[in-house]
GROMACS .gro file of C-alpha atoms in nm:
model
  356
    1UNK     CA    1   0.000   0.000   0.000
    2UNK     CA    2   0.298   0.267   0.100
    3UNK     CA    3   0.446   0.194  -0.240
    4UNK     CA    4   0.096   0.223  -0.421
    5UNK     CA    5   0.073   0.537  -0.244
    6UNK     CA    6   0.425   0.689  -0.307
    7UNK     CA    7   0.292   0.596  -0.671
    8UNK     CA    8   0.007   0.819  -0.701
    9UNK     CA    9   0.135   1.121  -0.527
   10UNK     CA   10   0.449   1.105  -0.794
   11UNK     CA   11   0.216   1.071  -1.130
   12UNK     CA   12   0.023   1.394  -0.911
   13UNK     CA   13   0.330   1.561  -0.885
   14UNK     CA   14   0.429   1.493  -1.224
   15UNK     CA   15   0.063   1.611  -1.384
   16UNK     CA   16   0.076   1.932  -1.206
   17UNK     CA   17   0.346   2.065  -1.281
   18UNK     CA   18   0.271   2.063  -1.648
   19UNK     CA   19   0.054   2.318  -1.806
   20UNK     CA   20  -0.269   2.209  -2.045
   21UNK     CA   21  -0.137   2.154  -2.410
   22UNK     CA   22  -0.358   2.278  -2.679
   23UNK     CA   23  -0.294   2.330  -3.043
   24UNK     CA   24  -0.387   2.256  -3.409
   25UNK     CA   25  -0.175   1.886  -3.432
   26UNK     CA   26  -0.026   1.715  -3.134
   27UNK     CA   27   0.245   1.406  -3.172
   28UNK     CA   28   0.181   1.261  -2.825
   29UNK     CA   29   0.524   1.067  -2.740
   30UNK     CA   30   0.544   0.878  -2.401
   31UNK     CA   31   0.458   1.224  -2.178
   32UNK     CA   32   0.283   1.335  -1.875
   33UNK     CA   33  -0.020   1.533  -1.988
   34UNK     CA   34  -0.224   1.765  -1.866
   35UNK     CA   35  -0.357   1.862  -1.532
   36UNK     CA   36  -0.472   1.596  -1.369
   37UNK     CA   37  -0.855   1.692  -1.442
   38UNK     CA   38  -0.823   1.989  -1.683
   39UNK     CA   39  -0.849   1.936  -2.007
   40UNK     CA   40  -0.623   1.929  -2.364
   41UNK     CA   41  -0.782   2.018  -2.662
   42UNK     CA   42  -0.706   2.142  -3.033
   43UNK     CA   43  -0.819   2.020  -3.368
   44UNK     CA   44  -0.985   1.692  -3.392
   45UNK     CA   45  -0.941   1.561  -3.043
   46UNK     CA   46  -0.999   1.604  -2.696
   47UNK     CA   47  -0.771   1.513  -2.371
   48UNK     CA   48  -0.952   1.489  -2.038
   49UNK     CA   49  -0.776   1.484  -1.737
   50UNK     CA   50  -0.567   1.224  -1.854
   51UNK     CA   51  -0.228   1.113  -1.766
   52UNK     CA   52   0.008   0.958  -2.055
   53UNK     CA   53   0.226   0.658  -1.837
   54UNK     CA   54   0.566   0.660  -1.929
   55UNK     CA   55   0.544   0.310  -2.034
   56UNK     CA   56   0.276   0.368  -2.281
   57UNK     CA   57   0.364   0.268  -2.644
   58UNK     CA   58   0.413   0.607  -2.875
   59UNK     CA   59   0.426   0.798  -3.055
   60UNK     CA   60   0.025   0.864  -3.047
   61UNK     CA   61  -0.086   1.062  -3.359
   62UNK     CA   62  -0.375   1.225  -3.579
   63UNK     CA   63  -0.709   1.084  -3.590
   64UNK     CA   64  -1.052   1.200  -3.390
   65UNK     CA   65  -1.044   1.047  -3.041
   66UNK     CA   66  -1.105   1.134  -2.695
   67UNK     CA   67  -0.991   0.979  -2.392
   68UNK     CA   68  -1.104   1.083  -2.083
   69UNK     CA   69  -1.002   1.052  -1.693
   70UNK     CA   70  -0.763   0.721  -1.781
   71UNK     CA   71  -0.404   0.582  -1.906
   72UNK     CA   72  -0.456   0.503  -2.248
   73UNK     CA   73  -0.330   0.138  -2.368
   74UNK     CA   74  -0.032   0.040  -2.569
   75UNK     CA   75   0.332  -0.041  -2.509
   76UNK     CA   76   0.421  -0.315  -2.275
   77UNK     CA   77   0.512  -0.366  -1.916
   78UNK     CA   78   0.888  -0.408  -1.811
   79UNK     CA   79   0.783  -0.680  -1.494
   80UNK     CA   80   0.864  -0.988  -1.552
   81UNK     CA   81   0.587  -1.275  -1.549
   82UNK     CA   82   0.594  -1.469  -1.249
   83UNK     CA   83   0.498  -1.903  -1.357
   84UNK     CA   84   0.476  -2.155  -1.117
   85UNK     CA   85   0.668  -2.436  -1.139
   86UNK     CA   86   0.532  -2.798  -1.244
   87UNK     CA   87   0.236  -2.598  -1.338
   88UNK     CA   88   0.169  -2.863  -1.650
   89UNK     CA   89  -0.191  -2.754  -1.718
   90UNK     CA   90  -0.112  -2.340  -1.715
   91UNK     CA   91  -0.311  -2.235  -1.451
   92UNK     CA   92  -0.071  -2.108  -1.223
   93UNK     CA   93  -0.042  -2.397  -0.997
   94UNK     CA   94   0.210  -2.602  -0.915
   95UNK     CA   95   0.002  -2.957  -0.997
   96UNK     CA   96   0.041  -3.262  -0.782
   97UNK     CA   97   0.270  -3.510  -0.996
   98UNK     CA   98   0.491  -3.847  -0.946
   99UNK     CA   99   0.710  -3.993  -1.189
  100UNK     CA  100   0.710  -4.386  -1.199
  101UNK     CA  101   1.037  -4.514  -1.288
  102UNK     CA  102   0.951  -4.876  -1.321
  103UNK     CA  103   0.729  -4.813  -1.641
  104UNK     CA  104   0.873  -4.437  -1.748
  105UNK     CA  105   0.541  -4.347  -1.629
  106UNK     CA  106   0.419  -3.958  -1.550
  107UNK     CA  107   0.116  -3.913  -1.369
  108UNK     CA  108  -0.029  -3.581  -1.363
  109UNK     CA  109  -0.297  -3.460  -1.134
  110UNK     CA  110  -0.409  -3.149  -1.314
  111UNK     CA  111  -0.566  -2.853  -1.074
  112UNK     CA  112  -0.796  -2.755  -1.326
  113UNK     CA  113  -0.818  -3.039  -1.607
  114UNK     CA  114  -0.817  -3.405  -1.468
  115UNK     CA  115  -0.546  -3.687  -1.414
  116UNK     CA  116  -0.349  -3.770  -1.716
  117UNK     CA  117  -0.062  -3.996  -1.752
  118UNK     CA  118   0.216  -3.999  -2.048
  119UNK     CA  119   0.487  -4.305  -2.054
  120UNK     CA  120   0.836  -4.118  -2.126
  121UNK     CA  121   1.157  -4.180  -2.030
  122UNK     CA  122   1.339  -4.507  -1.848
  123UNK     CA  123   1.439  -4.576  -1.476
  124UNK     CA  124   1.800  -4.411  -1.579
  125UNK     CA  125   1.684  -4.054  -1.675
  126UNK     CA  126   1.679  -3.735  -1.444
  127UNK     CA  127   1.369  -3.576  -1.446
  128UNK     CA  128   1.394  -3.227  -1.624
  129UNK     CA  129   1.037  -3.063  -1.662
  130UNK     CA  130   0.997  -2.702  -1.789
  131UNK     CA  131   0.842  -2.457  -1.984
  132UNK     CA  132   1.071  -2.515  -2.291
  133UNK     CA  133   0.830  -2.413  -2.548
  134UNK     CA  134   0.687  -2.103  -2.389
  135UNK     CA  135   0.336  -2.168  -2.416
  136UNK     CA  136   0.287  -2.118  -2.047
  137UNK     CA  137   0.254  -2.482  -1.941
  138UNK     CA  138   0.532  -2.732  -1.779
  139UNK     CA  139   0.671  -2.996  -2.045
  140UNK     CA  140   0.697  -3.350  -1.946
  141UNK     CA  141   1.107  -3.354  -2.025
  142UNK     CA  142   1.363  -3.611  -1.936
  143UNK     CA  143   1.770  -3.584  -1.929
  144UNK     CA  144   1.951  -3.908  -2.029
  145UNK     CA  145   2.292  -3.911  -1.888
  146UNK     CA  146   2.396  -4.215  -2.062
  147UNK     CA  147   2.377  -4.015  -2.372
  148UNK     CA  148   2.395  -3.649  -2.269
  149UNK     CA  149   2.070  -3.633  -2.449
  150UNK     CA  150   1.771  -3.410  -2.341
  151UNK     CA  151   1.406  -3.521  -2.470
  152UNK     CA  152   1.101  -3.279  -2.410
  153UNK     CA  153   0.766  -3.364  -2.465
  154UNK     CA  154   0.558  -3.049  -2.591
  155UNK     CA  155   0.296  -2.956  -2.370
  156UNK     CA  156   0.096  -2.833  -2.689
  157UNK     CA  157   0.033  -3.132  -2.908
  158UNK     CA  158   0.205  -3.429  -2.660
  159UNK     CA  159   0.485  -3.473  -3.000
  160UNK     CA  160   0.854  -3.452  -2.886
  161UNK     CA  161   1.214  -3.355  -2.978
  162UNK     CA  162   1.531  -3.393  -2.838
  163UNK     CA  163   1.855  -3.277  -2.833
  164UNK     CA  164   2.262  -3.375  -2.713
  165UNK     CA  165   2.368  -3.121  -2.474
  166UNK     CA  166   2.619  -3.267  -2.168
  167UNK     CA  167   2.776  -3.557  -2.071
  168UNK     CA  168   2.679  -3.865  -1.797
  169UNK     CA  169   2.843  -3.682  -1.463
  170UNK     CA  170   2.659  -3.353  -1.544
  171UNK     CA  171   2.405  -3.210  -1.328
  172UNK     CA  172   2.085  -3.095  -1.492
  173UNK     CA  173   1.995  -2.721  -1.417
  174UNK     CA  174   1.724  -2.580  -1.680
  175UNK     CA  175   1.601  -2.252  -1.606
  176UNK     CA  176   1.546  -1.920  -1.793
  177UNK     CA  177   1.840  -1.770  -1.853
  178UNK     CA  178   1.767  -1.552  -2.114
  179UNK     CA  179   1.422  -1.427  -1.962
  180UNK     CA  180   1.270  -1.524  -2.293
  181UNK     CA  181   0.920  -1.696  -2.154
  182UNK     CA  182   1.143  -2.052  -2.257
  183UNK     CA  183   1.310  -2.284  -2.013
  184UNK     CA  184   1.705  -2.341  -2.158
  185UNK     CA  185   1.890  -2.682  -2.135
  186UNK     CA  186   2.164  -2.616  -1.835
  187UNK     CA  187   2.402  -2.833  -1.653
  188UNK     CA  188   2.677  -2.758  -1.420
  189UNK     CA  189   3.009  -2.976  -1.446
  190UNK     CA  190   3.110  -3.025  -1.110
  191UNK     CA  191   3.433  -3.172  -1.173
  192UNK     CA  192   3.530  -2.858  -1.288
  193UNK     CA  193   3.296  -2.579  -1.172
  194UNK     CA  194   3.153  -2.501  -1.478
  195UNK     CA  195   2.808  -2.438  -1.684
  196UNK     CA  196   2.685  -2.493  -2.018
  197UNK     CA  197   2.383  -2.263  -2.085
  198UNK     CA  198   2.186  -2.351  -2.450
  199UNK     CA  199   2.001  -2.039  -2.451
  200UNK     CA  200   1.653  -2.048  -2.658
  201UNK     CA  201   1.747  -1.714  -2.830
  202UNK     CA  202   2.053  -1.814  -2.932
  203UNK     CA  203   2.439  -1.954  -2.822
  204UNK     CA  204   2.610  -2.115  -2.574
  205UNK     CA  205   2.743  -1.977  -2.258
  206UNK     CA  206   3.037  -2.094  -2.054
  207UNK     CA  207   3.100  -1.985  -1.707
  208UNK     CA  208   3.269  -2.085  -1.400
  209UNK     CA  209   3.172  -2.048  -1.068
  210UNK     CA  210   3.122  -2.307  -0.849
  211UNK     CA  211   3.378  -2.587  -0.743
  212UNK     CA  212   3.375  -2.965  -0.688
  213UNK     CA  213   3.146  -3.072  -0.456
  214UNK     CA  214   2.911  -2.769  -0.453
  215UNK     CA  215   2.498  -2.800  -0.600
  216UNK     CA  216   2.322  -2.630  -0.847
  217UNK     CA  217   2.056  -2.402  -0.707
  218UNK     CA  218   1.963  -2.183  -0.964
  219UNK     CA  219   1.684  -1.915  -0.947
  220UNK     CA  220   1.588  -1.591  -1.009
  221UNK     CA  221   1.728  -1.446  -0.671
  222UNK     CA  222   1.719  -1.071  -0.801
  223UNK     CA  223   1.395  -1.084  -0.940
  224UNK     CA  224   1.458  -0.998  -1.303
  225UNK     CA  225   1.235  -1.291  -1.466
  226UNK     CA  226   1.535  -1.397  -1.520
  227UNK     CA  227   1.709  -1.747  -1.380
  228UNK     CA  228   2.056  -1.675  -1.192
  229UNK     CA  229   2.349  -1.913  -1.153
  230UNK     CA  230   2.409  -2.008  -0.777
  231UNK     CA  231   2.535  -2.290  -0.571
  232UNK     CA  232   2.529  -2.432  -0.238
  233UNK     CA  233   2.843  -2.524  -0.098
  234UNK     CA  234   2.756  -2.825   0.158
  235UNK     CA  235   3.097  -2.821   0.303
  236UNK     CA  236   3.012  -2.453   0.439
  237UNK     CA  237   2.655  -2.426   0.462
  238UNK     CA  238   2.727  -2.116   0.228
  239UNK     CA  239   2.513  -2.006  -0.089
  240UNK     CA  240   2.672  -1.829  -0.379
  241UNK     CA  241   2.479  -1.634  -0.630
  242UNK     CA  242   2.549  -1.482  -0.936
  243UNK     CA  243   2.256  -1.252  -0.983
  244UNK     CA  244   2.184  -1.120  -1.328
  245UNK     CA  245   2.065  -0.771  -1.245
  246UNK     CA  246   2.254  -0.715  -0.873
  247UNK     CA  247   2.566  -0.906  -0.873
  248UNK     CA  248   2.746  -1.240  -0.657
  249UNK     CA  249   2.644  -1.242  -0.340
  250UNK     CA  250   2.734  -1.522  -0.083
  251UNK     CA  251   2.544  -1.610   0.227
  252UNK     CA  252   2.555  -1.881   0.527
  253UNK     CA  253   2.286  -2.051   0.577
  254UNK     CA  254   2.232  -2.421   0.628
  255UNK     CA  255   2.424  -2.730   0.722
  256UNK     CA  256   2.573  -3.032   0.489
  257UNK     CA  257   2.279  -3.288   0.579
  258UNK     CA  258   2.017  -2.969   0.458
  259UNK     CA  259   1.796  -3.002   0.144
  260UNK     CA  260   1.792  -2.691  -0.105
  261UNK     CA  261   1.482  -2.585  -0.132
  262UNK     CA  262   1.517  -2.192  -0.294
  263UNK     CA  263   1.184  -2.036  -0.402
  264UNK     CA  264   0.965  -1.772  -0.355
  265UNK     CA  265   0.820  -1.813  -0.051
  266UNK     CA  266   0.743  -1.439   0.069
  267UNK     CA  267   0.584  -1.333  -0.265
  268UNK     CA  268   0.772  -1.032  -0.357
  269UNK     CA  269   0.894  -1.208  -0.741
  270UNK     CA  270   1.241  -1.298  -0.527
  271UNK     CA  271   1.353  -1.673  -0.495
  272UNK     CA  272   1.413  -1.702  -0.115
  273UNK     CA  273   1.702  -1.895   0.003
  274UNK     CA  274   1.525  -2.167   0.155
  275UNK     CA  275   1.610  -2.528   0.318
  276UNK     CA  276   1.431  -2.827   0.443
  277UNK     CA  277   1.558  -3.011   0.721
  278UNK     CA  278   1.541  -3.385   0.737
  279UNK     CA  279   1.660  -3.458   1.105
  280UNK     CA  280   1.365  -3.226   1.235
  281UNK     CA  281   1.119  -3.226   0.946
  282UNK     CA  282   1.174  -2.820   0.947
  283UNK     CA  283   1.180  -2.558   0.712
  284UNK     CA  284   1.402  -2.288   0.729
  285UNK     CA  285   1.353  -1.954   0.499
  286UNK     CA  286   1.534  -1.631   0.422
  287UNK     CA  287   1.383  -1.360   0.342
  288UNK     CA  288   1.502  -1.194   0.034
  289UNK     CA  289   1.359  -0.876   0.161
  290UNK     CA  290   1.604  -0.788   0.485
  291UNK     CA  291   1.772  -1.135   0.507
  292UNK     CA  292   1.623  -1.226   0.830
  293UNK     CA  293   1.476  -1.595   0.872
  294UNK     CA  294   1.179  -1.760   0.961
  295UNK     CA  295   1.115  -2.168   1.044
  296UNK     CA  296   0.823  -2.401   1.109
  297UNK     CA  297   0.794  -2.745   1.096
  298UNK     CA  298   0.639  -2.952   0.791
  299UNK     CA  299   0.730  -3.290   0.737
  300UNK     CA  300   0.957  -3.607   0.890
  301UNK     CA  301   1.313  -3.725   0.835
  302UNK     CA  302   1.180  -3.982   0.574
  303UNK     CA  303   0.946  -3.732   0.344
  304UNK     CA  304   1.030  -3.590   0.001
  305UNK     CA  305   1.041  -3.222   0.005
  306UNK     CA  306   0.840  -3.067  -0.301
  307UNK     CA  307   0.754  -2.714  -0.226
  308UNK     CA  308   0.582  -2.527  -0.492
  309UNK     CA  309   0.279  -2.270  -0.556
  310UNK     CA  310   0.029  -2.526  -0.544
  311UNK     CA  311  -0.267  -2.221  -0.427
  312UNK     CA  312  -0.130  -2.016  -0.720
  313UNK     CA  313  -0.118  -1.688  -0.516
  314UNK     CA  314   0.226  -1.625  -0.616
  315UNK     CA  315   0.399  -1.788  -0.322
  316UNK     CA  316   0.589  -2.122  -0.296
  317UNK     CA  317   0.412  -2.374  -0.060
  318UNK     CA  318   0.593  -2.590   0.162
  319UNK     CA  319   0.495  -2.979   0.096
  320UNK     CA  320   0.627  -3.313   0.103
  321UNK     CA  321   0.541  -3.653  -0.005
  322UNK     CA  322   0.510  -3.904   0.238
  323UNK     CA  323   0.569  -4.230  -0.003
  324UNK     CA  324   0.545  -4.494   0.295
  325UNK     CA  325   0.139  -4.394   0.306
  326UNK     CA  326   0.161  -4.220  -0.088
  327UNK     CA  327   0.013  -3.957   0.044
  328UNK     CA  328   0.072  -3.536   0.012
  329UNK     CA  329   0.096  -3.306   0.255
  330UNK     CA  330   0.056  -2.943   0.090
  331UNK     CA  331   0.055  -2.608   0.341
  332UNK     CA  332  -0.060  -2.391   0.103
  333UNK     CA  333   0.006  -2.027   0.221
  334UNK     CA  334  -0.386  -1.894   0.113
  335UNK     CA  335  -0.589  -2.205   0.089
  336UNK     CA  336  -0.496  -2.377   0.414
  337UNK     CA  337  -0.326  -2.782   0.414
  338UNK     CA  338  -0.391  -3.001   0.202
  339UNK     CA  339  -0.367  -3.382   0.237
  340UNK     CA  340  -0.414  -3.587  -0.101
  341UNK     CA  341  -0.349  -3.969  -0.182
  342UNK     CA  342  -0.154  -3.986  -0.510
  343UNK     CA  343   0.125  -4.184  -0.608
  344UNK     CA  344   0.280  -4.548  -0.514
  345UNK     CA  345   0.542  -4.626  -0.231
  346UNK     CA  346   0.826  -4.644  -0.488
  347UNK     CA  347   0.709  -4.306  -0.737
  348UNK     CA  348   0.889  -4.009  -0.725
  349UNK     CA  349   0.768  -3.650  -0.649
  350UNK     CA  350   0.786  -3.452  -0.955
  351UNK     CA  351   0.792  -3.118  -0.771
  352UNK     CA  352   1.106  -3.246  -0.578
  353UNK     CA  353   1.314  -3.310  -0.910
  354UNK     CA  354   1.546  -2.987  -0.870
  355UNK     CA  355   1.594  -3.038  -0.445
  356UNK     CA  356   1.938  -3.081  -0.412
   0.00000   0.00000   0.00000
């Protein structure tokens, strides 16, 4: 609300301190117009007490029109769009989903469709799913490390393609690197520290930074829509973070036994560094806000960790599946717990497939 407010009082500022504009022919480009309820007039249009954001698209020219107390339309906004993750029907929730490794099975509980099961992949593949086609749902994609090969099952008409990129010892990492809308094929070499990046607009990229024995945690920790190279270093509890827009940062938080659980768990479009604890069933956040930390308990030393938005108010959910029982335990941040059968004793948690 204070930054809604701080808002309104600067476009007020801004409107007042022009004077009304009035003339034969007006080229309107991306300005702050008129009073604030006066009114703009000349030739064939009228202006009234309307404000021109500086986002709008320009320039705006000739014609008859009138617009009148508003922001006129056009252009496009600079925030980045916020998806959930192992949201496979587009909704914006995270959807309940196992992967059966006996048959290469994927079962898919759909939030707003229905269940729906697709046999890809073998009991050797990493599981890689990911918006890689940009059409706003999750693919069902696999990573084959025998052959370095990544396969990805299009969300839009269930046909696939695949493609080599990395070797049997590399880590899987997709994310959006190039904050194109389109997951990119990723791994990080931890023999030697280093990433391969296929970006979907175009080229490779190489970088180091990491070293043997540390995870890939990538998200977008700056909140840029775009996906950031980090890694947690076990050995030192420490994260490091190469953030797109704001630079490396490196923080302490979390022991060796810890799961990485990073994620947006305060809402404010920043991936939290996050953890879930296995020897206390706890989950510990920090806030990407101040850096100060907050814990509750969700879970037991046997459960599967796979935290996602499944409420889709734009905030990652702590859950877990409890395979003993194959049953979900979901605290959604807006809808309240949820407990759902799904699954087998030996299936594995989709939502759980980047934990490290």
């Amino acid at each position: 609300m204070r930054n809604g407010i701080a808002l309104i009082l600067s476009l007020a500022i801004l409107a007042v301190a022009m004077p009304a504009q009035s003339g034969g022919t007006f080229v309107i480009t991306k300005s702050v117009i008129a009073s604030g309820g006066g009114n703009t007039s000349g030739g064939t249009f009228s202006l009234d007490g309307t404000i021109g954001q500086s986002v709008a698209g320009g320039p705006v020219t000739g014609g008859s029109f009138s617009l009148t107390s508003g922001f006129w339309g056009g252009g496009s906004s600079s925030a980045p769009t916020v998806r959930s993750p192992f949201d496979f029907d587009g909704d914006g929730k995270t959807d309940i989903s196992i992967y059966r490794p006996s048959e290469g099975q994927w079962w898919l509980n759909r939030s707003s469709t229905s269940v729906i099961v697709y046999t890809f992949g073998n009991s050797a593949d990493r599981l890689v799913p990911a918006d890689f086609t940009g059409d706003g749902k999750t693919d069902v994609a696999i990573y084959r490390p025998s052959t370095g090969e990544w396969f990805v099952l299009r969300s839009e008409d269930a046909t696939f393609y695949s493609f080599p990129f990395g070797n049997s010892t590399d880590v899987p990492a997709p994310g959006d690197y190039d904050a194109d809308g389109k997951a990119d094929a990723a791994v990080f070499r931890a023999s030697t520290g280093t990433w391969y990046i296929q970006r979907s607009t175009g080229g490779t990229t190489i970088e180091n930074f990491g070293s043997p024995g540390d995870l890939p945690v990538p998200a977008d920790f700056d909140g840029d829509g775009q996906t950031d190279i980090a890694i947690y270093r076990p050995s030192l509890g420490q994260w490091w973070m190469k953030r797109s827009a704001a630079g490396v940062i490196a923080v302490t938080f979390g022991v060796s036994t810890d799961r990485c659980v990073p994620g947006d768990f305060t809402g404010d479009g920043k991936a939290d560094v996050a953890l879930y604890r296995p020897a206390s069933g706890e989950w510990l956040i920090l806030r990407s806000e101040d850096y100060s930390f907050y814990s509750f308990p969700f879970g037991n030393s046997t459960d599967t960790p796979a935290p996602g938005d499944y409420d889709g108010d734009g905030r990652f959910d702590a859950a877990v599946y409890r395979s003993s029982a194959t049953t979900w335990y979901v605290q959604r941040s807006t809808a309240g717990t949820l407990i759902q059968s799904f699954g087998a004793p030996t299936d594995l948690a989709v939502p759980n497939a980047y934990v490290r």
